[in-house]
mmCIF file of C-alpha atoms and ligand atoms in Angstrom:
data_model
loop_
_atom_site.group_PDB
_atom_site.id
_atom_site.type_symbol
_atom_site.label_atom_id
_atom_site.label_comp_id
_atom_site.label_asym_id
_atom_site.label_seq_id
_atom_site.Cartn_x
_atom_site.Cartn_y
_atom_site.Cartn_z
ATOM 1 C CA UNK A 357 -9.123 22.594 24.705
ATOM 2 C CA UNK A 358 -9.287 22.461 20.948
ATOM 3 C CA UNK A 359 -6.634 22.243 18.269
ATOM 4 C CA UNK A 360 -7.486 24.204 15.130
ATOM 5 C CA UNK A 361 -6.446 23.137 11.646
ATOM 6 C CA UNK A 362 -4.042 26.062 11.598
ATOM 7 C CA UNK A 363 -2.392 24.894 14.814
ATOM 8 C CA UNK A 364 -2.168 21.374 13.474
ATOM 9 C CA UNK A 365 -0.426 22.617 10.313
ATOM 10 C CA UNK A 366 2.165 24.413 12.416
ATOM 11 C CA UNK A 367 2.894 21.498 14.692
ATOM 12 C CA UNK A 368 5.648 18.948 13.939
ATOM 13 C CA UNK A 369 6.393 16.613 16.821
ATOM 14 C CA UNK A 370 6.119 13.012 15.776
ATOM 15 C CA UNK A 371 9.019 11.058 14.324
ATOM 16 C CA UNK A 372 7.445 7.615 14.485
ATOM 17 C CA UNK A 373 6.098 6.205 11.230
ATOM 18 C CA UNK A 374 2.532 5.934 10.082
ATOM 19 C CA UNK A 375 2.390 2.650 8.146
ATOM 20 C CA UNK A 376 -0.165 2.194 5.375
ATOM 21 C CA UNK A 377 -0.841 -1.224 3.897
ATOM 22 C CA UNK A 378 -2.455 -1.187 0.455
ATOM 23 C CA UNK A 379 -4.357 -3.991 -1.221
ATOM 24 C CA UNK A 380 -6.164 -4.422 -4.527
ATOM 25 C CA UNK A 381 -9.245 -2.672 -3.116
ATOM 26 C CA UNK A 382 -7.289 0.602 -2.978
ATOM 27 C CA UNK A 383 -6.555 0.591 -6.704
ATOM 28 C CA UNK A 384 -10.106 -0.476 -7.376
ATOM 29 C CA UNK A 385 -11.446 2.379 -5.230
ATOM 30 C CA UNK A 386 -9.169 4.804 -7.060
ATOM 31 C CA UNK A 387 -10.166 3.595 -10.535
ATOM 32 C CA UNK A 388 -13.508 1.764 -10.494
ATOM 33 C CA UNK A 389 -13.848 2.399 -14.249
ATOM 34 C CA UNK A 390 -10.277 1.532 -15.134
ATOM 35 C CA UNK A 391 -7.023 3.428 -15.554
ATOM 36 C CA UNK A 392 -6.228 6.359 -17.875
ATOM 37 C CA UNK A 393 -6.874 4.177 -20.926
ATOM 38 C CA UNK A 394 -9.821 2.267 -19.495
ATOM 39 C CA UNK A 395 -7.822 -0.832 -18.492
ATOM 40 C CA UNK A 396 -9.773 -2.527 -15.715
ATOM 41 C CA UNK A 397 -8.417 -3.289 -12.277
ATOM 42 C CA UNK A 398 -8.949 -6.958 -11.520
ATOM 43 C CA UNK A 399 -9.779 -8.365 -8.104
ATOM 44 C CA UNK A 400 -8.629 -11.887 -7.269
ATOM 45 C CA UNK A 401 -12.046 -13.428 -7.999
ATOM 46 C CA UNK A 402 -12.464 -11.836 -11.469
ATOM 47 C CA UNK A 403 -8.794 -11.817 -12.317
ATOM 48 C CA UNK A 404 -8.850 -14.487 -15.036
ATOM 49 C CA UNK A 405 -11.688 -12.878 -17.019
ATOM 50 C CA UNK A 406 -10.399 -9.324 -16.568
ATOM 51 C CA UNK A 407 -6.970 -10.223 -17.904
ATOM 52 C CA UNK A 408 -8.436 -12.447 -20.596
ATOM 53 C CA UNK A 409 -6.328 -15.472 -19.681
ATOM 54 C CA UNK A 410 -9.135 -18.060 -19.652
ATOM 55 C CA UNK A 411 -7.467 -19.924 -22.539
ATOM 56 C CA UNK A 412 -4.210 -20.310 -20.648
ATOM 57 C CA UNK A 413 -5.953 -21.552 -17.525
ATOM 58 C CA UNK A 414 -7.960 -23.992 -19.601
ATOM 59 C CA UNK A 415 -4.800 -25.387 -21.195
ATOM 60 C CA UNK A 416 -3.405 -26.014 -17.719
ATOM 61 C CA UNK A 417 -6.222 -28.512 -17.347
ATOM 62 C CA UNK A 418 -6.291 -28.211 -13.580
ATOM 63 C CA UNK A 419 -9.392 -29.142 -11.668
ATOM 64 C CA UNK A 420 -10.144 -26.416 -9.204
ATOM 65 C CA UNK A 421 -13.321 -25.285 -7.571
ATOM 66 C CA UNK A 422 -11.816 -21.909 -6.794
ATOM 67 C CA UNK A 423 -12.071 -18.918 -9.077
ATOM 68 C CA UNK A 424 -9.459 -17.138 -6.998
ATOM 69 C CA UNK A 425 -6.396 -16.528 -9.109
ATOM 70 C CA UNK A 426 -3.919 -16.987 -6.275
ATOM 71 C CA UNK A 427 -5.325 -20.463 -5.622
ATOM 72 C CA UNK A 428 -5.162 -21.365 -9.298
ATOM 73 C CA UNK A 429 -1.589 -20.148 -9.588
ATOM 74 C CA UNK A 430 -0.587 -22.040 -6.459
ATOM 75 C CA UNK A 431 -1.895 -25.207 -8.038
ATOM 76 C CA UNK A 432 -0.122 -24.672 -11.358
ATOM 77 C CA UNK A 433 3.034 -24.029 -9.401
ATOM 78 C CA UNK A 434 2.943 -27.516 -7.867
ATOM 79 C CA UNK A 435 3.002 -29.203 -11.301
ATOM 80 C CA UNK A 436 6.472 -29.326 -12.889
ATOM 81 C CA UNK A 437 4.975 -30.347 -16.251
ATOM 82 C CA UNK A 438 3.230 -26.958 -16.401
ATOM 83 C CA UNK A 439 6.452 -24.972 -16.064
ATOM 84 C CA UNK A 440 6.369 -23.360 -19.522
ATOM 85 C CA UNK A 441 2.686 -22.535 -19.201
ATOM 86 C CA UNK A 442 3.406 -21.024 -15.800
ATOM 87 C CA UNK A 443 6.042 -18.779 -17.343
ATOM 88 C CA UNK A 444 3.628 -17.735 -20.071
ATOM 89 C CA UNK A 445 1.069 -16.870 -17.421
ATOM 90 C CA UNK A 446 3.582 -14.839 -15.421
ATOM 91 C CA UNK A 447 4.455 -12.886 -18.555
ATOM 92 C CA UNK A 448 0.782 -12.160 -19.318
ATOM 93 C CA UNK A 449 0.193 -10.849 -15.809
ATOM 94 C CA UNK A 450 3.342 -8.753 -15.884
ATOM 95 C CA UNK A 451 2.486 -7.194 -19.246
ATOM 96 C CA UNK A 452 -1.069 -6.405 -18.235
ATOM 97 C CA UNK A 453 -0.075 -4.416 -15.166
ATOM 98 C CA UNK A 454 2.929 -2.830 -16.807
ATOM 99 C CA UNK A 455 0.611 -1.244 -19.391
ATOM 100 C CA UNK A 456 -1.416 0.624 -16.774
ATOM 101 C CA UNK A 457 -1.224 4.370 -16.310
ATOM 102 C CA UNK A 458 -2.477 7.002 -13.851
ATOM 103 C CA UNK A 459 -5.002 9.478 -15.295
ATOM 104 C CA UNK A 460 -3.614 12.997 -15.810
ATOM 105 C CA UNK A 461 -5.674 14.637 -13.068
ATOM 106 C CA UNK A 462 -5.022 14.099 -9.321
ATOM 107 C CA UNK A 463 -6.161 10.704 -8.028
ATOM 108 C CA UNK A 464 -6.511 8.972 -4.657
ATOM 109 C CA UNK A 465 -2.927 7.807 -5.147
ATOM 110 C CA UNK A 466 -1.684 11.388 -5.474
ATOM 111 C CA UNK A 467 -3.710 12.446 -2.441
ATOM 112 C CA UNK A 468 -2.379 9.516 -0.448
ATOM 113 C CA UNK A 469 1.320 10.029 -1.144
ATOM 114 C CA UNK A 470 1.084 13.804 -0.641
ATOM 115 C CA UNK A 471 -0.601 13.314 2.734
ATOM 116 C CA UNK A 472 2.245 11.409 4.381
ATOM 117 C CA UNK A 473 5.770 12.482 5.302
ATOM 118 C CA UNK A 474 9.157 10.962 4.565
ATOM 119 C CA UNK A 475 9.183 9.191 7.970
ATOM 120 C CA UNK A 476 6.042 7.265 6.927
ATOM 121 C CA UNK A 477 5.742 4.116 4.829
ATOM 122 C CA UNK A 478 3.317 2.636 2.330
ATOM 123 C CA UNK A 479 3.590 -1.136 1.968
ATOM 124 C CA UNK A 480 1.638 -2.370 -1.024
ATOM 125 C CA UNK A 481 0.479 -5.787 -2.156
ATOM 126 C CA UNK A 482 -0.403 -4.358 -5.561
ATOM 127 C CA UNK A 483 1.452 -5.087 -8.791
ATOM 128 C CA UNK A 484 0.059 -2.076 -10.630
ATOM 129 C CA UNK A 485 2.317 0.945 -11.213
ATOM 130 C CA UNK A 486 0.074 3.620 -9.669
ATOM 131 C CA UNK A 487 1.899 4.140 -6.392
ATOM 132 C CA UNK A 488 5.268 4.517 -8.108
ATOM 133 C CA UNK A 489 3.822 6.802 -10.780
ATOM 134 C CA UNK A 490 2.220 8.975 -8.074
ATOM 135 C CA UNK A 491 5.501 9.172 -6.161
ATOM 136 C CA UNK A 492 7.294 10.101 -9.365
ATOM 137 C CA UNK A 493 5.012 12.964 -10.357
ATOM 138 C CA UNK A 494 4.610 14.469 -6.879
ATOM 139 C CA UNK A 495 8.105 13.680 -5.636
ATOM 140 C CA UNK A 496 9.732 16.399 -7.703
ATOM 141 C CA UNK A 497 8.202 18.979 -5.392
ATOM 142 C CA UNK A 498 7.463 17.124 -2.133
ATOM 143 C CA UNK A 499 9.184 14.846 0.335
ATOM 144 C CA UNK A 500 7.058 11.740 0.225
ATOM 145 C CA UNK A 501 6.660 8.509 2.202
ATOM 146 C CA UNK A 502 8.880 5.506 1.494
ATOM 147 C CA UNK A 503 7.434 2.410 -0.121
ATOM 148 C CA UNK A 504 7.627 -1.358 0.238
ATOM 149 C CA UNK A 505 6.402 -3.891 -2.316
ATOM 150 C CA UNK A 506 5.177 -7.008 -0.549
ATOM 151 C CA UNK A 507 4.342 -8.967 -3.699
ATOM 152 C CA UNK A 508 6.723 -7.301 -6.164
ATOM 153 C CA UNK A 509 5.736 -4.577 -8.620
ATOM 154 C CA UNK A 510 6.014 -3.943 -12.348
ATOM 155 C CA UNK A 511 7.683 -0.551 -11.917
ATOM 156 C CA UNK A 512 10.377 -1.778 -9.576
ATOM 157 C CA UNK A 513 13.731 -3.468 -10.046
ATOM 158 C CA UNK A 514 16.407 -4.351 -7.519
ATOM 159 C CA UNK A 515 20.149 -4.928 -7.440
ATOM 160 C CA UNK A 516 21.045 -8.600 -7.084
ATOM 161 C CA UNK A 517 23.978 -7.536 -4.936
ATOM 162 C CA UNK A 518 21.636 -5.954 -2.425
ATOM 163 C CA UNK A 519 22.571 -2.317 -3.042
ATOM 164 C CA UNK A 520 19.259 -0.740 -3.891
ATOM 165 C CA UNK A 521 15.844 -0.882 -5.464
ATOM 166 C CA UNK A 522 14.787 1.563 -8.152
ATOM 167 C CA UNK A 523 12.925 1.985 -11.395
ATOM 168 C CA UNK A 524 12.548 -1.159 -13.438
ATOM 169 C CA UNK A 525 14.976 -0.881 -16.347
ATOM 170 C CA UNK A 526 17.427 1.256 -14.354
ATOM 171 C CA UNK A 527 21.034 0.659 -13.306
ATOM 172 C CA UNK A 528 22.403 0.155 -9.773
ATOM 173 C CA UNK A 529 24.185 3.284 -8.552
ATOM 174 C CA UNK A 530 26.753 1.158 -6.688
ATOM 175 C CA UNK A 531 27.779 -1.669 -8.974
ATOM 176 C CA UNK A 532 26.304 -0.369 -12.261
ATOM 177 C CA UNK A 533 24.562 -3.649 -13.023
ATOM 178 C CA UNK A 534 21.054 -3.503 -14.530
ATOM 179 C CA UNK A 535 18.333 -3.807 -11.900
ATOM 180 C CA UNK A 536 16.441 -7.103 -11.905
ATOM 181 C CA UNK A 537 12.634 -6.974 -12.338
ATOM 182 C CA UNK A 538 10.728 -8.369 -9.362
ATOM 183 C CA UNK A 539 8.649 -11.534 -9.453
ATOM 184 C CA UNK A 540 4.941 -10.890 -9.119
ATOM 185 C CA UNK A 541 3.462 -14.266 -8.420
ATOM 186 C CA UNK A 542 4.065 -16.383 -5.363
ATOM 187 C CA UNK A 543 2.366 -19.609 -4.516
ATOM 188 C CA UNK A 544 0.732 -18.152 -1.388
ATOM 189 C CA UNK A 545 -0.434 -21.574 -0.226
ATOM 190 C CA UNK A 546 3.224 -22.620 0.190
ATOM 191 C CA UNK A 547 4.064 -19.734 2.508
ATOM 192 C CA UNK A 548 7.458 -19.272 0.947
ATOM 193 C CA UNK A 549 7.956 -15.553 0.593
ATOM 194 C CA UNK A 550 11.251 -15.975 2.383
ATOM 195 C CA UNK A 551 12.713 -17.762 -0.662
ATOM 196 C CA UNK A 552 12.494 -14.650 -2.810
ATOM 197 C CA UNK A 553 15.358 -12.299 -1.999
ATOM 198 C CA UNK A 554 13.501 -9.131 -2.981
ATOM 199 C CA UNK A 555 10.216 -9.647 -1.177
ATOM 200 C CA UNK A 556 11.810 -11.231 1.871
ATOM 201 C CA UNK A 557 13.671 -7.958 2.484
ATOM 202 C CA UNK A 558 10.485 -5.968 2.003
ATOM 203 C CA UNK A 559 8.681 -8.123 4.583
ATOM 204 C CA UNK A 560 11.560 -7.895 7.047
ATOM 205 C CA UNK A 561 11.479 -4.113 6.831
ATOM 206 C CA UNK A 562 7.718 -4.078 7.356
ATOM 207 C CA UNK A 563 8.023 -6.372 10.364
ATOM 208 C CA UNK A 564 10.488 -4.012 11.930
ATOM 209 C CA UNK A 565 8.422 -0.921 11.106
ATOM 210 C CA UNK A 566 5.274 -2.288 12.669
ATOM 211 C CA UNK A 567 7.031 -2.428 16.011
ATOM 212 C CA UNK A 568 7.503 1.336 15.928
ATOM 213 C CA UNK A 569 4.429 2.605 14.131
ATOM 214 C CA UNK A 570 1.976 4.873 15.994
ATOM 215 C CA UNK A 571 -0.762 4.141 13.494
ATOM 216 C CA UNK A 572 -1.496 1.479 10.927
ATOM 217 C CA UNK A 573 -3.929 2.070 8.085
ATOM 218 C CA UNK A 574 -5.136 -0.884 6.038
ATOM 219 C CA UNK A 575 -6.563 0.344 2.740
ATOM 220 C CA UNK A 576 -8.433 -2.119 0.520
ATOM 221 C CA UNK A 577 -6.495 -5.164 1.631
ATOM 222 C CA UNK A 578 -8.956 -8.022 1.545
ATOM 223 C CA UNK A 579 -6.744 -11.076 1.216
ATOM 224 C CA UNK A 580 -5.780 -12.034 4.753
ATOM 225 C CA UNK A 581 -8.157 -14.981 4.883
ATOM 226 C CA UNK A 582 -6.386 -16.612 1.951
ATOM 227 C CA UNK A 583 -2.866 -15.399 2.435
ATOM 228 C CA UNK A 584 -2.098 -17.217 5.656
ATOM 229 C CA UNK A 585 1.587 -16.396 5.527
ATOM 230 C CA UNK A 586 0.849 -12.699 5.286
ATOM 231 C CA UNK A 587 -1.404 -12.887 8.335
ATOM 232 C CA UNK A 588 1.186 -14.819 10.285
ATOM 233 C CA UNK A 589 3.860 -12.278 9.512
ATOM 234 C CA UNK A 590 1.625 -9.382 10.457
ATOM 235 C CA UNK A 591 0.630 -11.060 13.693
ATOM 236 C CA UNK A 592 4.227 -11.733 14.676
ATOM 237 C CA UNK A 593 5.246 -8.246 13.754
ATOM 238 C CA UNK A 594 2.483 -6.731 15.826
ATOM 239 C CA UNK A 595 3.112 -8.918 18.827
ATOM 240 C CA UNK A 596 0.439 -10.195 21.139
ATOM 241 C CA UNK A 597 -2.790 -8.263 21.082
ATOM 242 C CA UNK A 598 -2.955 -7.934 24.855
ATOM 243 C CA UNK A 599 0.659 -6.810 25.253
ATOM 244 C CA UNK A 600 0.477 -3.891 22.864
ATOM 245 C CA UNK A 601 -0.207 -0.554 24.286
ATOM 246 C CA UNK A 602 -1.382 2.485 22.439
ATOM 247 C CA UNK A 603 -1.534 2.615 18.737
ATOM 248 C CA UNK A 604 -4.362 3.280 16.423
ATOM 249 C CA UNK A 605 -5.594 0.994 13.732
ATOM 250 C CA UNK A 606 -7.662 2.182 10.803
ATOM 251 C CA UNK A 607 -9.313 0.167 8.058
ATOM 252 C CA UNK A 608 -10.505 1.785 4.822
ATOM 253 C CA UNK A 609 -12.698 -0.678 2.992
ATOM 254 C CA UNK A 610 -16.099 -0.831 1.355
ATOM 255 C CA UNK A 611 -17.016 -4.148 2.984
ATOM 256 C CA UNK A 612 -19.423 -4.012 5.901
ATOM 257 C CA UNK A 613 -18.170 -3.370 9.389
ATOM 258 C CA UNK A 614 -19.020 -6.804 10.838
ATOM 259 C CA UNK A 615 -17.040 -8.572 8.110
ATOM 260 C CA UNK A 616 -14.085 -6.340 8.674
ATOM 261 C CA UNK A 617 -14.150 -6.583 12.426
ATOM 262 C CA UNK A 618 -14.083 -10.372 12.292
ATOM 263 C CA UNK A 619 -11.305 -10.344 9.683
ATOM 264 C CA UNK A 620 -9.115 -8.021 11.663
ATOM 265 C CA UNK A 621 -10.033 -8.906 15.247
ATOM 266 C CA UNK A 622 -6.767 -10.791 15.877
ATOM 267 C CA UNK A 623 -5.007 -7.466 15.415
ATOM 268 C CA UNK A 624 -7.399 -4.970 16.851
ATOM 269 C CA UNK A 625 -7.225 -4.482 20.571
ATOM 270 C CA UNK A 626 -9.551 -2.554 22.839
ATOM 271 C CA UNK A 627 -11.202 0.398 21.138
ATOM 272 C CA UNK A 628 -8.289 1.752 19.220
ATOM 273 C CA UNK A 629 -9.619 1.251 15.764
ATOM 274 C CA UNK A 630 -11.920 2.822 13.266
ATOM 275 C CA UNK A 631 -13.408 1.684 10.014
ATOM 276 C CA UNK A 632 -14.058 4.034 7.103
ATOM 277 C CA UNK A 633 -15.708 3.222 3.795
ATOM 278 C CA UNK A 634 -13.923 5.944 1.841
ATOM 279 C CA UNK A 635 -10.345 7.173 1.731
ATOM 280 C CA UNK A 636 -11.646 10.735 2.057
ATOM 281 C CA UNK A 637 -13.126 9.970 5.473
ATOM 282 C CA UNK A 638 -9.836 8.587 6.724
ATOM 283 C CA UNK A 639 -7.414 9.994 9.278
ATOM 284 C CA UNK A 640 -4.882 10.525 6.479
ATOM 285 C CA UNK A 641 -7.254 12.574 4.297
ATOM 286 C CA UNK A 642 -8.397 14.670 7.266
ATOM 287 C CA UNK A 643 -4.971 15.309 8.773
ATOM 288 C CA UNK A 644 -2.619 15.362 5.781
ATOM 289 C CA UNK A 645 1.094 15.255 6.640
ATOM 290 C CA UNK A 646 0.123 15.657 10.329
ATOM 291 C CA UNK A 647 -1.416 12.271 11.079
ATOM 292 C CA UNK A 648 0.990 11.723 13.986
ATOM 293 C CA UNK A 649 0.422 15.155 15.483
ATOM 294 C CA UNK A 650 -3.358 14.737 15.243
ATOM 295 C CA UNK A 651 -2.994 11.341 16.911
ATOM 296 C CA UNK A 652 -0.917 12.859 19.679
ATOM 297 C CA UNK A 653 -3.402 15.683 20.243
ATOM 298 C CA UNK A 654 -6.497 13.501 20.264
ATOM 299 C CA UNK A 655 -5.354 10.297 21.919
ATOM 300 C CA UNK A 656 -2.457 11.293 24.158
ATOM 301 C CA UNK A 657 -3.417 14.842 25.111
ATOM 302 C CA UNK A 658 -7.192 14.188 24.954
ATOM 303 C CA UNK A 659 -7.900 17.389 23.044
ATOM 304 C CA UNK A 660 -10.596 18.074 20.503
ATOM 305 C CA UNK A 661 -9.133 18.386 17.060
ATOM 306 C CA UNK A 662 -10.432 20.147 13.999
ATOM 307 C CA UNK A 663 -10.146 18.390 10.639
ATOM 308 C CA UNK A 664 -7.973 19.793 7.889
ATOM 309 C CA UNK A 665 -9.378 17.885 4.900
ATOM 310 C CA UNK A 666 -7.323 17.782 1.719
ATOM 311 C CA UNK A 667 -8.912 19.538 -1.296
ATOM 312 C CA UNK A 668 -9.941 16.508 -3.316
ATOM 313 C CA UNK A 669 -11.510 18.189 -6.331
ATOM 314 C CA UNK A 670 -8.807 20.646 -7.394
ATOM 315 C CA UNK A 671 -6.187 20.371 -10.153
ATOM 316 C CA UNK A 672 -2.490 19.753 -9.553
ATOM 317 C CA UNK A 673 -1.556 23.427 -9.416
ATOM 318 C CA UNK A 674 -4.026 24.188 -6.612
ATOM 319 C CA UNK A 675 -3.375 20.877 -4.903
ATOM 320 C CA UNK A 676 0.372 21.448 -4.742
ATOM 321 C CA UNK A 677 -0.110 24.995 -3.499
ATOM 322 C CA UNK A 678 -2.252 23.631 -0.699
ATOM 323 C CA UNK A 679 0.378 21.078 0.314
ATOM 324 C CA UNK A 680 3.201 23.641 0.006
ATOM 325 C CA UNK A 681 2.119 25.326 3.229
ATOM 326 C CA UNK A 682 2.409 22.017 5.084
ATOM 327 C CA UNK A 683 5.826 21.216 3.696
ATOM 328 C CA UNK A 684 7.041 24.777 4.298
ATOM 329 C CA UNK A 685 6.473 24.263 8.022
ATOM 330 C CA UNK A 686 8.360 20.961 7.882
ATOM 331 C CA UNK A 687 11.268 22.535 6.003
ATOM 332 C CA UNK A 688 11.453 25.477 8.394
ATOM 333 C CA UNK A 689 11.764 23.138 11.365
ATOM 334 C CA UNK A 690 14.818 21.352 10.035
ATOM 335 C CA UNK A 691 17.783 23.398 11.145
HETATM 336 ZN ZN1 LIG B 1423 24.391 -3.049 -7.040
#
């Protein structure tokens, strides 16, 4: 019993979401040498130097042993006398990420969004604009996954009256008020995401989604040790490890497998997980737009499945042609 790539392409059966959680490591993996204009992607432990905000941090005069930016920000946040400096810092961070741009040729971000369907979700911790830019340039032709922004995002604004989220700088379709930019920085040590009306809704949606997902992919998210609130929310959303039944858990990360297993062991149950060190080895890249069907065939029906790897080195014209045949099958099924 084997399922060929051709059979996989022609099969649409799964309505449950595949949920992808993106962290800074995903953007770093996509652009190790920087964005279109060479702007570097910071990680939390080189954030201050990469953004060139050493002077600001020095002026804050805080004594910290940590070089992790989230820790430093949390500390500044506790000091009311540093309020104006805090605002300056927030503006610097916002401007830095807002200036970033996807390169013109297809990137991991394009491959990622093209490889999921509209029933699927990408929840990102990243502030950079790459996910939104990828959705924008591929979304004219394809039905793409929906997105959640767990720490806010420079490309996103939301209606204060709760009607919608959309492009930063846009207008609400309901009440015609300008959309409000999202905050980017949260004092993670205080565990108070719930106080921010935008991100609290994003987290609530994610919590609900995780109850229904057939597969969860964690791509380059390395913060759970520090972000205790995030871990708590994920744990609650997932329920007790021993009470969950079948779903698959995949981690894409360059860190070594032992590190990752210990980080994620509270979530991973039995043998239903795999760890990949490259996006292109992942379930998503090998079963584009059919991750659920491949899951069903391999894990529920116990069949051998052939991979259908996305063409990672072709230009947009060829790439879109390749994905057209997948979407054509989806469109034909909707009657
Ligand atoms: Zn509105």
